[in-house]
Short mmCIF file of C-alpha atoms and ligand atoms in Angstrom, two decimals:
data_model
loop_
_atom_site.label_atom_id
_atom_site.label_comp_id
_atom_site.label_asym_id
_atom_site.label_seq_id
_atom_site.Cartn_x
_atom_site.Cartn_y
_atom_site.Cartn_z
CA UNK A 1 100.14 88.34 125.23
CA UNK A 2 103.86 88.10 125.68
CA UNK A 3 106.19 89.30 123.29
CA UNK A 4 109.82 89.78 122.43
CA UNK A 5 112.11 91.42 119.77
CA UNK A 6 113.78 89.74 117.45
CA UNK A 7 116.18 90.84 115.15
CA UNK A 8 117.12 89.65 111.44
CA UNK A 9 118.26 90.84 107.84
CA UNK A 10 116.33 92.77 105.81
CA UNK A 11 117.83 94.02 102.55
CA UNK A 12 121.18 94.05 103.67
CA UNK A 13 119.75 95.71 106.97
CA UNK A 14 119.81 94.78 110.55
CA UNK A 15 116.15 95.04 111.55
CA UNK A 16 113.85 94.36 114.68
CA UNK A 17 110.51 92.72 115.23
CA UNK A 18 108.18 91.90 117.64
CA UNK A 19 106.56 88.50 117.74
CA UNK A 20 104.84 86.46 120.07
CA UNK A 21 106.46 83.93 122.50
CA UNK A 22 105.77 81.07 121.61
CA UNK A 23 105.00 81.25 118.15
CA UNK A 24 108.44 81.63 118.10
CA UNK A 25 109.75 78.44 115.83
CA UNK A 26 106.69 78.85 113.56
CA UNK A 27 107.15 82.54 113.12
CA UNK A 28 111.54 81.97 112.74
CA UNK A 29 110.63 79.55 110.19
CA UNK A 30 108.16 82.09 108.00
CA UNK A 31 111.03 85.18 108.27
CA UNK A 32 113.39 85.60 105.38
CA UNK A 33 116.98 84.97 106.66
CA UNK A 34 118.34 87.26 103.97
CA UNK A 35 116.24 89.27 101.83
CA UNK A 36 118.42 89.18 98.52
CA UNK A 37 117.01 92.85 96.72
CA UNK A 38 119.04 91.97 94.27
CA UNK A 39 117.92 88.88 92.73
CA UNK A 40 114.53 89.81 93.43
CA UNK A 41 115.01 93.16 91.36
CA UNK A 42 116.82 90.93 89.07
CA UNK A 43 114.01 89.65 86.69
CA UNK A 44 110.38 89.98 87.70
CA UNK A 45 109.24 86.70 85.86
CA UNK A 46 110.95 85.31 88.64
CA UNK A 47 108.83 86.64 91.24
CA UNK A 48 106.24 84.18 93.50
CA UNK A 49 103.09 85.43 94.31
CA UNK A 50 101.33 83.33 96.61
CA UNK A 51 97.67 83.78 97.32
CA UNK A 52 98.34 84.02 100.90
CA UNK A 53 101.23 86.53 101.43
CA UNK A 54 102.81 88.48 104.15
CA UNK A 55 100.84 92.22 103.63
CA UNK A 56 97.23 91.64 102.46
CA UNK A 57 96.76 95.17 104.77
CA UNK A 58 98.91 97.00 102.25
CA UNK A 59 97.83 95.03 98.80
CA UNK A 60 93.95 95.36 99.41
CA UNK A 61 94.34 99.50 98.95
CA UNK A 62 96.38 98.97 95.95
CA UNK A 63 94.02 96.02 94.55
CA UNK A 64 91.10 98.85 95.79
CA UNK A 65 92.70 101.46 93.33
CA UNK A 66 93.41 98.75 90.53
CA UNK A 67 89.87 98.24 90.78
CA UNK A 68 88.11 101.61 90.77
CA UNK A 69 90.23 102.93 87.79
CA UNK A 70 89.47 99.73 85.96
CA UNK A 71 85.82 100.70 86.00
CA UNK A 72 86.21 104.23 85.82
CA UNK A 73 87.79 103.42 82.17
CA UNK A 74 91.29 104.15 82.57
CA UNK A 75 93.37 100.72 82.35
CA UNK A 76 97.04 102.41 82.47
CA UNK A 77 96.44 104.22 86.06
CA UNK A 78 94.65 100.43 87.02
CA UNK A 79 97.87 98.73 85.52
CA UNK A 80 100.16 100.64 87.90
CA UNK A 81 98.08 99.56 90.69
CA UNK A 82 97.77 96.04 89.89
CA UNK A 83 101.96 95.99 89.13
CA UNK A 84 102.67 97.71 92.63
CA UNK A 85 100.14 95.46 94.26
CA UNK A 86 101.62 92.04 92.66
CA UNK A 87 105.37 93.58 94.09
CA UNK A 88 104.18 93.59 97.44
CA UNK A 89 102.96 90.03 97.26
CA UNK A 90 105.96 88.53 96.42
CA UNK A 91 107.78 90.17 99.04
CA UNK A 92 108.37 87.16 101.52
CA UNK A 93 108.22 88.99 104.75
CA UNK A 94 105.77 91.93 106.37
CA UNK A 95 106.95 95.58 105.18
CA UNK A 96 106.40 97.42 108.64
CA UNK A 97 108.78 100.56 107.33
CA UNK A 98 108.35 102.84 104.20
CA UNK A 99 112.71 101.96 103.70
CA UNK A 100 112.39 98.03 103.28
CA UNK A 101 110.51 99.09 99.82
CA UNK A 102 113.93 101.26 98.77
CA UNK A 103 114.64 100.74 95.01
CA UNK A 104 112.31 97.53 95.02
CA UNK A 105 111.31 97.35 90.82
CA UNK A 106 107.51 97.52 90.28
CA UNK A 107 105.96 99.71 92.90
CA UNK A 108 105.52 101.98 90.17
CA UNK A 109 105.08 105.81 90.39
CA UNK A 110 105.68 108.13 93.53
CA UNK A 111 101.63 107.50 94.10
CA UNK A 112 101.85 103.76 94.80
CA UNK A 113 104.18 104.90 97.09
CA UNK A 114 102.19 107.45 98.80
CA UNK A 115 99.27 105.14 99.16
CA UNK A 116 101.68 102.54 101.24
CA UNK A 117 103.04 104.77 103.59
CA UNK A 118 99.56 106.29 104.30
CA UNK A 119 98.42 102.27 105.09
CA UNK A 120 101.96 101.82 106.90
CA UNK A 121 100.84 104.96 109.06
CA UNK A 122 97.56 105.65 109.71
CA UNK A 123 95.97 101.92 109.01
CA UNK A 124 94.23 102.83 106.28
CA UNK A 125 94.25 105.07 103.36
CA UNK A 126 91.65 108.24 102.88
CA UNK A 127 91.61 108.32 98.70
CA UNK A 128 90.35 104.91 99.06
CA UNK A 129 87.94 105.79 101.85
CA UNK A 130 86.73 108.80 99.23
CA UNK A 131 86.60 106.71 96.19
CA UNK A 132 84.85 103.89 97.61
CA UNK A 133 82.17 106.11 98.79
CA UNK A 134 81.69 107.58 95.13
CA UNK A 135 78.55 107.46 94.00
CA UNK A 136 79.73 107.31 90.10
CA UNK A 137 81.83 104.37 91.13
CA UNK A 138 79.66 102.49 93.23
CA UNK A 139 77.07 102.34 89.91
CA UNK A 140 80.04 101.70 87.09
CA UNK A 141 80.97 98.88 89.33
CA UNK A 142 77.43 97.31 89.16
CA UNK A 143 77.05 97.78 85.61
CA UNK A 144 79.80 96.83 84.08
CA UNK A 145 79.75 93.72 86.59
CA UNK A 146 76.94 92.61 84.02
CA UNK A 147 77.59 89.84 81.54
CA UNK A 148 77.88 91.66 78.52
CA UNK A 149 78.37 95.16 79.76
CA UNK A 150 81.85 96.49 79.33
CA UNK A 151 83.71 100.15 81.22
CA UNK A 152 82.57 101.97 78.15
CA UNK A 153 79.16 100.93 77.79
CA UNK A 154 78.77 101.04 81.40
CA UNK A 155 79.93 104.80 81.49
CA UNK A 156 77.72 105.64 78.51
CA UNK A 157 74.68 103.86 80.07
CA UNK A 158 75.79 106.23 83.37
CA UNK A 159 76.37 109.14 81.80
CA UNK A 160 73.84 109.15 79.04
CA UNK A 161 70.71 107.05 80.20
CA UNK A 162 71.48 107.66 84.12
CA UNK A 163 71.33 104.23 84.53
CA UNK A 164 73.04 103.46 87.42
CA UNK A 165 71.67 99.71 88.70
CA UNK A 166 70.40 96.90 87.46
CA UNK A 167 66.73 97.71 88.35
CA UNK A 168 67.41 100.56 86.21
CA UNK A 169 68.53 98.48 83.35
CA UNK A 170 65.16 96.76 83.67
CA UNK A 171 63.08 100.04 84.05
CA UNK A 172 64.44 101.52 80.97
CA UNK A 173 64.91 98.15 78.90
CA UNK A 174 63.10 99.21 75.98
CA UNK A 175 63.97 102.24 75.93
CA UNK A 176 68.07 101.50 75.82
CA UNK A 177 67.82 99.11 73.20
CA UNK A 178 70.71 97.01 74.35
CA UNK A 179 71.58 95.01 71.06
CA UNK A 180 73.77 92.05 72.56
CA UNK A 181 71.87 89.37 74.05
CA UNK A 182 74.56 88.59 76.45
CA UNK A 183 72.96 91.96 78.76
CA UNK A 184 69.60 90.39 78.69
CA UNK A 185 71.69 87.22 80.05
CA UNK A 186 73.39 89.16 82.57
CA UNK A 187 70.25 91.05 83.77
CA UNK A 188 68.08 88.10 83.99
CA UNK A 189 70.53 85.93 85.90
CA UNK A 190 72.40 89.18 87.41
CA UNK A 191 72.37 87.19 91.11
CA UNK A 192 73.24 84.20 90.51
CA UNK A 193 76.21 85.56 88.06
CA UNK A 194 77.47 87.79 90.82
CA UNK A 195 77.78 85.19 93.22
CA UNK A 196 81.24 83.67 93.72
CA UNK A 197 81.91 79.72 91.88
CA UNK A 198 83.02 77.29 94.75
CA UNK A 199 85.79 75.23 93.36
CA UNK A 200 83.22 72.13 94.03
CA UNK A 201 80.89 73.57 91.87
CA UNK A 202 83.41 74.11 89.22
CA UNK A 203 84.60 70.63 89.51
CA UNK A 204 80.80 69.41 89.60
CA UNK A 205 80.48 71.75 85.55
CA UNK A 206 84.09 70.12 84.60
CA UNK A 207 82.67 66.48 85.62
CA UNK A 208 79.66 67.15 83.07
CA UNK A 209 81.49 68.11 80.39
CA UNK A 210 83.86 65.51 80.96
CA UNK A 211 80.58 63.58 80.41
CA UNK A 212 79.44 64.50 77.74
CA UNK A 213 82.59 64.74 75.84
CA UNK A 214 83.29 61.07 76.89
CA UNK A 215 80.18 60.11 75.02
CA UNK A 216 81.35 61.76 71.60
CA UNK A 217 85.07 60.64 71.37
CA UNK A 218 87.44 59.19 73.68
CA UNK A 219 91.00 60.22 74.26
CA UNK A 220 90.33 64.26 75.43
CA UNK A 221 92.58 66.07 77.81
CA UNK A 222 90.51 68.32 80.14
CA UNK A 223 91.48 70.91 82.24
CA UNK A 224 89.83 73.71 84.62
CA UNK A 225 92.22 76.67 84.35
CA UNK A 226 92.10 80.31 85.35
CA UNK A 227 91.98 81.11 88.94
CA UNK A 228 90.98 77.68 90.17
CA UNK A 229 94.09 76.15 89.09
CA UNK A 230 95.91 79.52 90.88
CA UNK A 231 94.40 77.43 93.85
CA UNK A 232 91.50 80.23 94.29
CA UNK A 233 88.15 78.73 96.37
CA UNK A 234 86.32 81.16 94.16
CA UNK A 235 85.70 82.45 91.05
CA UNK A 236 83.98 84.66 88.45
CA UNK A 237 83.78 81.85 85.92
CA UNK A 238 85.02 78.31 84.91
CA UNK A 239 87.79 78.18 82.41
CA UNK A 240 87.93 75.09 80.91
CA UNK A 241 90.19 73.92 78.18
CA UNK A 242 90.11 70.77 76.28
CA UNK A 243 92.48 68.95 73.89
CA UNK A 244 92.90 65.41 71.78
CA UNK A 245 95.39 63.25 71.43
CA UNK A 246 96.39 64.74 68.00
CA UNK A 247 96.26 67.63 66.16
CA UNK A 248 93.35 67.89 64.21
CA UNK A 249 91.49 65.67 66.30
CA UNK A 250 89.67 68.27 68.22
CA UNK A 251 88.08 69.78 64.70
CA UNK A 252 83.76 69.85 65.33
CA UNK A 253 83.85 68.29 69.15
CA UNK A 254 83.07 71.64 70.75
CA UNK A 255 79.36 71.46 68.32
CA UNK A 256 78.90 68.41 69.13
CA UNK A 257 79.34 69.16 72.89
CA UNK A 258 76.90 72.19 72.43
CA UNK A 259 74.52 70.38 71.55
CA UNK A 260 74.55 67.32 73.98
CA UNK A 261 75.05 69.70 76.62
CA UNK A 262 71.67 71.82 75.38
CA UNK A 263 69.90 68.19 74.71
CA UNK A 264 69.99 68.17 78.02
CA UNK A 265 69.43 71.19 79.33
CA UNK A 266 72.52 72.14 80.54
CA UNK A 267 72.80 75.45 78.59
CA UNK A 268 70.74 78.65 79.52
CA UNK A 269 73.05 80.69 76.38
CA UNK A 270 75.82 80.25 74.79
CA UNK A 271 78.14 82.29 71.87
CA UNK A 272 80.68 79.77 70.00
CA UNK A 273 83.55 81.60 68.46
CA UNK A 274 84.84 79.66 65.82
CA UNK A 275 88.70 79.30 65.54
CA UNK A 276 90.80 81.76 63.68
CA UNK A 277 94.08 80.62 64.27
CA UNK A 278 96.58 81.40 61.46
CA UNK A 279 100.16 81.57 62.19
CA UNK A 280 101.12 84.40 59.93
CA UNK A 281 98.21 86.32 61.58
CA UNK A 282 99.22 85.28 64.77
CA UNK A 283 102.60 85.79 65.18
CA UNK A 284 104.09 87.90 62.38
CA UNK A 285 102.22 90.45 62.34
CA UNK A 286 103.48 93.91 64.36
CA UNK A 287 102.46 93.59 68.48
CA UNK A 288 99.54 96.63 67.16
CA UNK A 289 97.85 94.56 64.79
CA UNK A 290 98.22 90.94 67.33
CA UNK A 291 94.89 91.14 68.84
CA UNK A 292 95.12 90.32 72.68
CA UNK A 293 92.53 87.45 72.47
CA UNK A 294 93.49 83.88 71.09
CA UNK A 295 92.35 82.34 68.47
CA UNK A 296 91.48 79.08 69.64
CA UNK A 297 87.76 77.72 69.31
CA UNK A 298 85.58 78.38 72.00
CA UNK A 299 82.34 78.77 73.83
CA UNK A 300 80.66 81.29 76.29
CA UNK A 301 78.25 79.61 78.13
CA UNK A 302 76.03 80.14 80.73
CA UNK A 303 75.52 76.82 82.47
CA UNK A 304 72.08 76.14 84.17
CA UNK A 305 74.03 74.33 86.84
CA UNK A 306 72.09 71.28 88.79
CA UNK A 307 72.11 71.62 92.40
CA UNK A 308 72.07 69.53 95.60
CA UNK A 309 69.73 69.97 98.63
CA UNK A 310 72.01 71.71 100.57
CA UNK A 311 73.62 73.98 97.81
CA UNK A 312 70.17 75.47 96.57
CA UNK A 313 69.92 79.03 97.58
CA UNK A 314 67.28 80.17 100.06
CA UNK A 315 66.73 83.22 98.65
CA UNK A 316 65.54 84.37 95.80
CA UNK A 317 68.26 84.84 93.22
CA UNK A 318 66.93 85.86 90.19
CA UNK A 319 65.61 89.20 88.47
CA UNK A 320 63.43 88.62 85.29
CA UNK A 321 62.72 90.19 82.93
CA UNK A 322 60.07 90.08 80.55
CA UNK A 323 61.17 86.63 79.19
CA UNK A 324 58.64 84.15 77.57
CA UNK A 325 58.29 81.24 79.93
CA UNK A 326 57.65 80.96 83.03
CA UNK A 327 60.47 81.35 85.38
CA UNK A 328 60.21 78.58 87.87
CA UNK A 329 59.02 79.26 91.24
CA UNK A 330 61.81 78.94 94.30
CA UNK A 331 60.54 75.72 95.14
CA UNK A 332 61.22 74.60 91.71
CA UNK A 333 64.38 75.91 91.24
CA UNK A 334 67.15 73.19 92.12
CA UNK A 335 69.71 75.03 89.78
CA UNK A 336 71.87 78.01 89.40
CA UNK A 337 73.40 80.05 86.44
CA UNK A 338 76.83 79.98 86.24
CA UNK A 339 79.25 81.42 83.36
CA UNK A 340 81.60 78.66 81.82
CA UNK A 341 83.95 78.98 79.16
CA UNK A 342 84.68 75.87 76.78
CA UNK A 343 88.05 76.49 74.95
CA UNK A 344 89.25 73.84 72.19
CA UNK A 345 93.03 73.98 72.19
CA UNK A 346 94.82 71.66 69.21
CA UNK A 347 97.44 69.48 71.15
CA UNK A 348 100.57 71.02 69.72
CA UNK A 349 99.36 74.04 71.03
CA UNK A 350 97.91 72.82 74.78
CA UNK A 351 101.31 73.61 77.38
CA UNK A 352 100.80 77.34 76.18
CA UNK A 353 97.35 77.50 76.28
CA UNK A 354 97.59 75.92 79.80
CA UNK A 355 99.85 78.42 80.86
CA UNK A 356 97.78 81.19 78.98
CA UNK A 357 94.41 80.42 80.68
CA UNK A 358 95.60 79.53 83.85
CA UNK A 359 96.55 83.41 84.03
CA UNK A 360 96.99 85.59 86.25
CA UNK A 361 96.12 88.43 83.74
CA UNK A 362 99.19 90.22 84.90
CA UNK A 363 101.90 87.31 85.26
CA UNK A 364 101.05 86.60 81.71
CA UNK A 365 101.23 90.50 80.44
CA UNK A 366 104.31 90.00 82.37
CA UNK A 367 105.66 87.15 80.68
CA UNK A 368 104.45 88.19 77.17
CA UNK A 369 106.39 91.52 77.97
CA UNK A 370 110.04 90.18 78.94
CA UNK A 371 109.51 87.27 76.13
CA UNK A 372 109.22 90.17 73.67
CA UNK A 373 111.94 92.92 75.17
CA UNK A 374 114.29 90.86 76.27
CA UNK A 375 114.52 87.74 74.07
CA UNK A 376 112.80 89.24 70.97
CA UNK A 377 110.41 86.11 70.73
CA UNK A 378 106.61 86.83 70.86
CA UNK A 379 104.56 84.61 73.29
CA UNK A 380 100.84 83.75 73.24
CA UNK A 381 98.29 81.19 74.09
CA UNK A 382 99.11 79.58 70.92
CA UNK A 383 103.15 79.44 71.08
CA UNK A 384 106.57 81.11 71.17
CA UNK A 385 107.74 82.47 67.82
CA UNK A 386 111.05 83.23 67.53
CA UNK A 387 111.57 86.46 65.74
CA UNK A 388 114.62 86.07 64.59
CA UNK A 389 114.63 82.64 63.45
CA UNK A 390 111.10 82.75 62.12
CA UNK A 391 109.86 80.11 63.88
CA UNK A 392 108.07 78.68 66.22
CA UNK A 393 109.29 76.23 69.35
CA UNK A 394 107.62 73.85 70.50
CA UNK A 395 106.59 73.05 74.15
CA UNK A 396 104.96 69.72 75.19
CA UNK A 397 103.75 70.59 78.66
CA UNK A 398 104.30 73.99 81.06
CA UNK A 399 107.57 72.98 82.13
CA UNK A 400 108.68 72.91 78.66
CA UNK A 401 107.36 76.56 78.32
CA UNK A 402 109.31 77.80 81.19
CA UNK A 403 112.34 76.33 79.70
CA UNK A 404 111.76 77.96 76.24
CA UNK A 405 111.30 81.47 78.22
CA UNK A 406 114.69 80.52 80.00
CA UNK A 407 113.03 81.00 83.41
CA UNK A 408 112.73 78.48 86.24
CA UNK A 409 109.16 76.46 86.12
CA UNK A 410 106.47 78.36 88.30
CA UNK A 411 103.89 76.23 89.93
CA UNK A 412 100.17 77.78 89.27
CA UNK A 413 99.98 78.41 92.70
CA UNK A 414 102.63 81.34 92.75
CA UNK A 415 101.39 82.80 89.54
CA UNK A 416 99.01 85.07 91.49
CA UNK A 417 100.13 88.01 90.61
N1 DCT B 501 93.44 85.92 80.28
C1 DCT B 501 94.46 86.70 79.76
N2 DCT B 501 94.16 87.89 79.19
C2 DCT B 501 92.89 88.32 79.15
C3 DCT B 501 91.85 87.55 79.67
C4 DCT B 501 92.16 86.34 80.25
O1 DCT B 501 95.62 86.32 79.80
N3 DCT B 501 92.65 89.52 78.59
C5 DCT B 501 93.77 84.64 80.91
C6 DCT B 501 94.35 84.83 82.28
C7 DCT B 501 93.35 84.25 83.22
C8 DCT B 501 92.48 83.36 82.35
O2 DCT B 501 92.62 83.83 81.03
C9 DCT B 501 91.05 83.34 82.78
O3 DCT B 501 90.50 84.65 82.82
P1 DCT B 501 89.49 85.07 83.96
O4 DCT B 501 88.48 84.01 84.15
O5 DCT B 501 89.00 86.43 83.63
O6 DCT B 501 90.45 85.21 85.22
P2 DCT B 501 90.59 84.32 86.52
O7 DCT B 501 91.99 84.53 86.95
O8 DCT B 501 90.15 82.94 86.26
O9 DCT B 501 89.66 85.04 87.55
P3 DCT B 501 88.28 84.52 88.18
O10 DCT B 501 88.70 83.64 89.29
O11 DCT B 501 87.57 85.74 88.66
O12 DCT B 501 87.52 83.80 87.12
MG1 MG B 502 88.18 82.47 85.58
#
């Protein structure tokens, strides 16, 4: 393949790369002209993270790393990882050289560090190599992958029961006495609730709902969040959040819903929370005593989702254990498990909820974290309180959010962080 060098600014620097004639125009177009350190420095918020970015070789260590300390139990190494990995994504242009990274904000300890120029170098990096390989890991990763089955129970069902898959789950059922019925849930359907959601199947769950809901009350607002709306193909789950024309409105739908969608057969389990939204609770007290989760209304559901001819699996999905009825036979089966969550938001309340549950986890620790240090207001799924005012301001859609934060609006798709 031909090639040439090109040269353009990084950082204030001269710099050189090769690209391939022809690709020329396409490639020009992609390269930063200027890559202003500065104003990216300037305010993290700010940031755009893309799904598709310019170093996925040099994110999917970091991601790796986010990952195995995640399971191994210790969230603050995980967080570093996960805020190093996010910097790199927003960079818009390839890092070939350790230097273009000089006294970028969020790459995080010397580590980080160590770990890029290792991938910069050699390709790859050996700690990741090592860890992957670990048996410990390899089994927390599996169990806590359950529905139901948390880091800490995972490392006690490790450490204590030597449990270290899900056939052992099954062996030893009885014997563990795993109280929440959520595990038996996430055993029994363990395949089908480790394979990826395609965003058509998610639509397919949002058009029942939408259903269902339609049936009970007109005038809802419904909306897949989380990844999907990120623009992700896949997904862990379906986030879906639904609202009424006024406040109030949406008081007893979500039973209602529960139990057309169980009528007809829809639901394979489900856990409603009931709302516990109270605004002296939820924004007065000290950031110790705010919980993390909201306090909207909502359900955790495990939809028996109806499939088409050519979306039924061929295999085999399904462990069971010792349930009552009959599991049905493959040729039967013309359905797959798939988690769902169902969250009532009160209008008043929907452009932050929006913005809460579309996510990513990090761009909104990120957000809550400048809206607190740096403009002493306290955000959440539920509002912006002002904390010097003692208030709280309102937001009618996203944009409106963005505004109150005193940030430029961010388009779900570059809140991938
Ligand atoms: N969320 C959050 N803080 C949490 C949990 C969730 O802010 N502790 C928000 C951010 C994302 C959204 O809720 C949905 O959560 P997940 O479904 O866990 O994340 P996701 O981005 O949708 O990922 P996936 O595609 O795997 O479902
Ligand atoms: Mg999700």
């Amino acid at each position: 393949i031909a090639t040439k060098d090109i040269e353009f600014q990084i950082a204030g620097h001269q710099a050189k790369r090769q690209i391939q004639i022809g690709d020329e125009e396409e490639r020009d177009a992609k390269l930063p002209k200027k890559f202003e350190k500065n104003r990216f420095n300037e305010n993290i918020c700010e940031r755009n993270a893309p799904l598709q970015h310019h170093n996925q070789v040099l994110v999917e260590p970091l991601l790796f790393l986010n990952e195995y300390w995640t399971v191994m139990g210790d969230e603050r190494r995980a967080l570093a990882y996960s805020k190093a990995a996010a910097t790199i994504k927003c960079l818009p242009f390839t890092v070939t050289t350790l230097t273009e990274l000089d006294d970028l904000k969020g790459l995080g300890s010397g580590h980080c560090l160590k770990v890029i120029q290792e991938t910069l170098e050699r390709g790859h990096c050996q700690e990741v190599i090592v860890k992957r390989d670990s048996m410990k890991f390899q089994s927390l990763k599996i169990l806590s992958s359950v529905y139901g089955i948390g880091p800490s129970l995972a490392l006690k069902l490790h450490s204590n029961h030597g449990v270290s898959s899900v056939q052992d789950i099954l062996k030893l059922w009885n014997q563990l006495a795993l109280a929440d019925e959520r595990i038996k849930v996430g055993v029994t359907y363990y395949a089908d609730l480790s394979t990826p959601v395609s965003c058509t199947l998610a639509k397919k769950i949002k058009g029942i709902v939408e259903y269902e809901l339609s049936i009970i009350k007109d005038d809802f607002r419904i909306e897949i969040a989380g990844g999907f709306r990120r623009g992700k193909k896949n997904g862990h789950d379906v986030d879906i959040l639904i609202t009424y024309t006024t406040d109030g409105e949406e008081k007893g739908i979500l039973s209602s819903l529960m139990k057309h969608l169980n009528h007809k057969g829809y639901i394979l389990h489900w856990r409603l929370e009931k709302s516990s939204f109270d605004e002296e609770a939820v924004f007065t007290r000290s950031p110790d005593q705010i919980s993390v989760m909201d306090h909207f209304e909502k359900s955790f559901c495990v939809f028996k989702c109806p499939l088409q001819g050519n979306e039924i699996p061929e295999t085999e999905r399904t462990i069971r254990i010792d349930v009552n009825e009959p599991f049905p036979s493959q040729e039967q089966r013309n359905w797959r498990a798939i988690r769902v969550d169902l969250i009532m938001v009160p209008k008043s309340q929907w452009a932050y909820a929006l913005l809460g549950w579309t996510g990513s986890k990090l761009f909104m620790r990120m957000l809550r974290h400048y809206s607190n240090a740096h403009l002493q207001k306290t955000l959440n799924s539920h509002g912006l309180w002002d904390k010097r005012e003692n208030k709280l301001i309102p937001a009618e859609s996203e944009e409106d959010v963005f505004k109150n934060l005193g940030l430029s609006y961010k388009d779900p798709s570059h809140r991938n962080f």
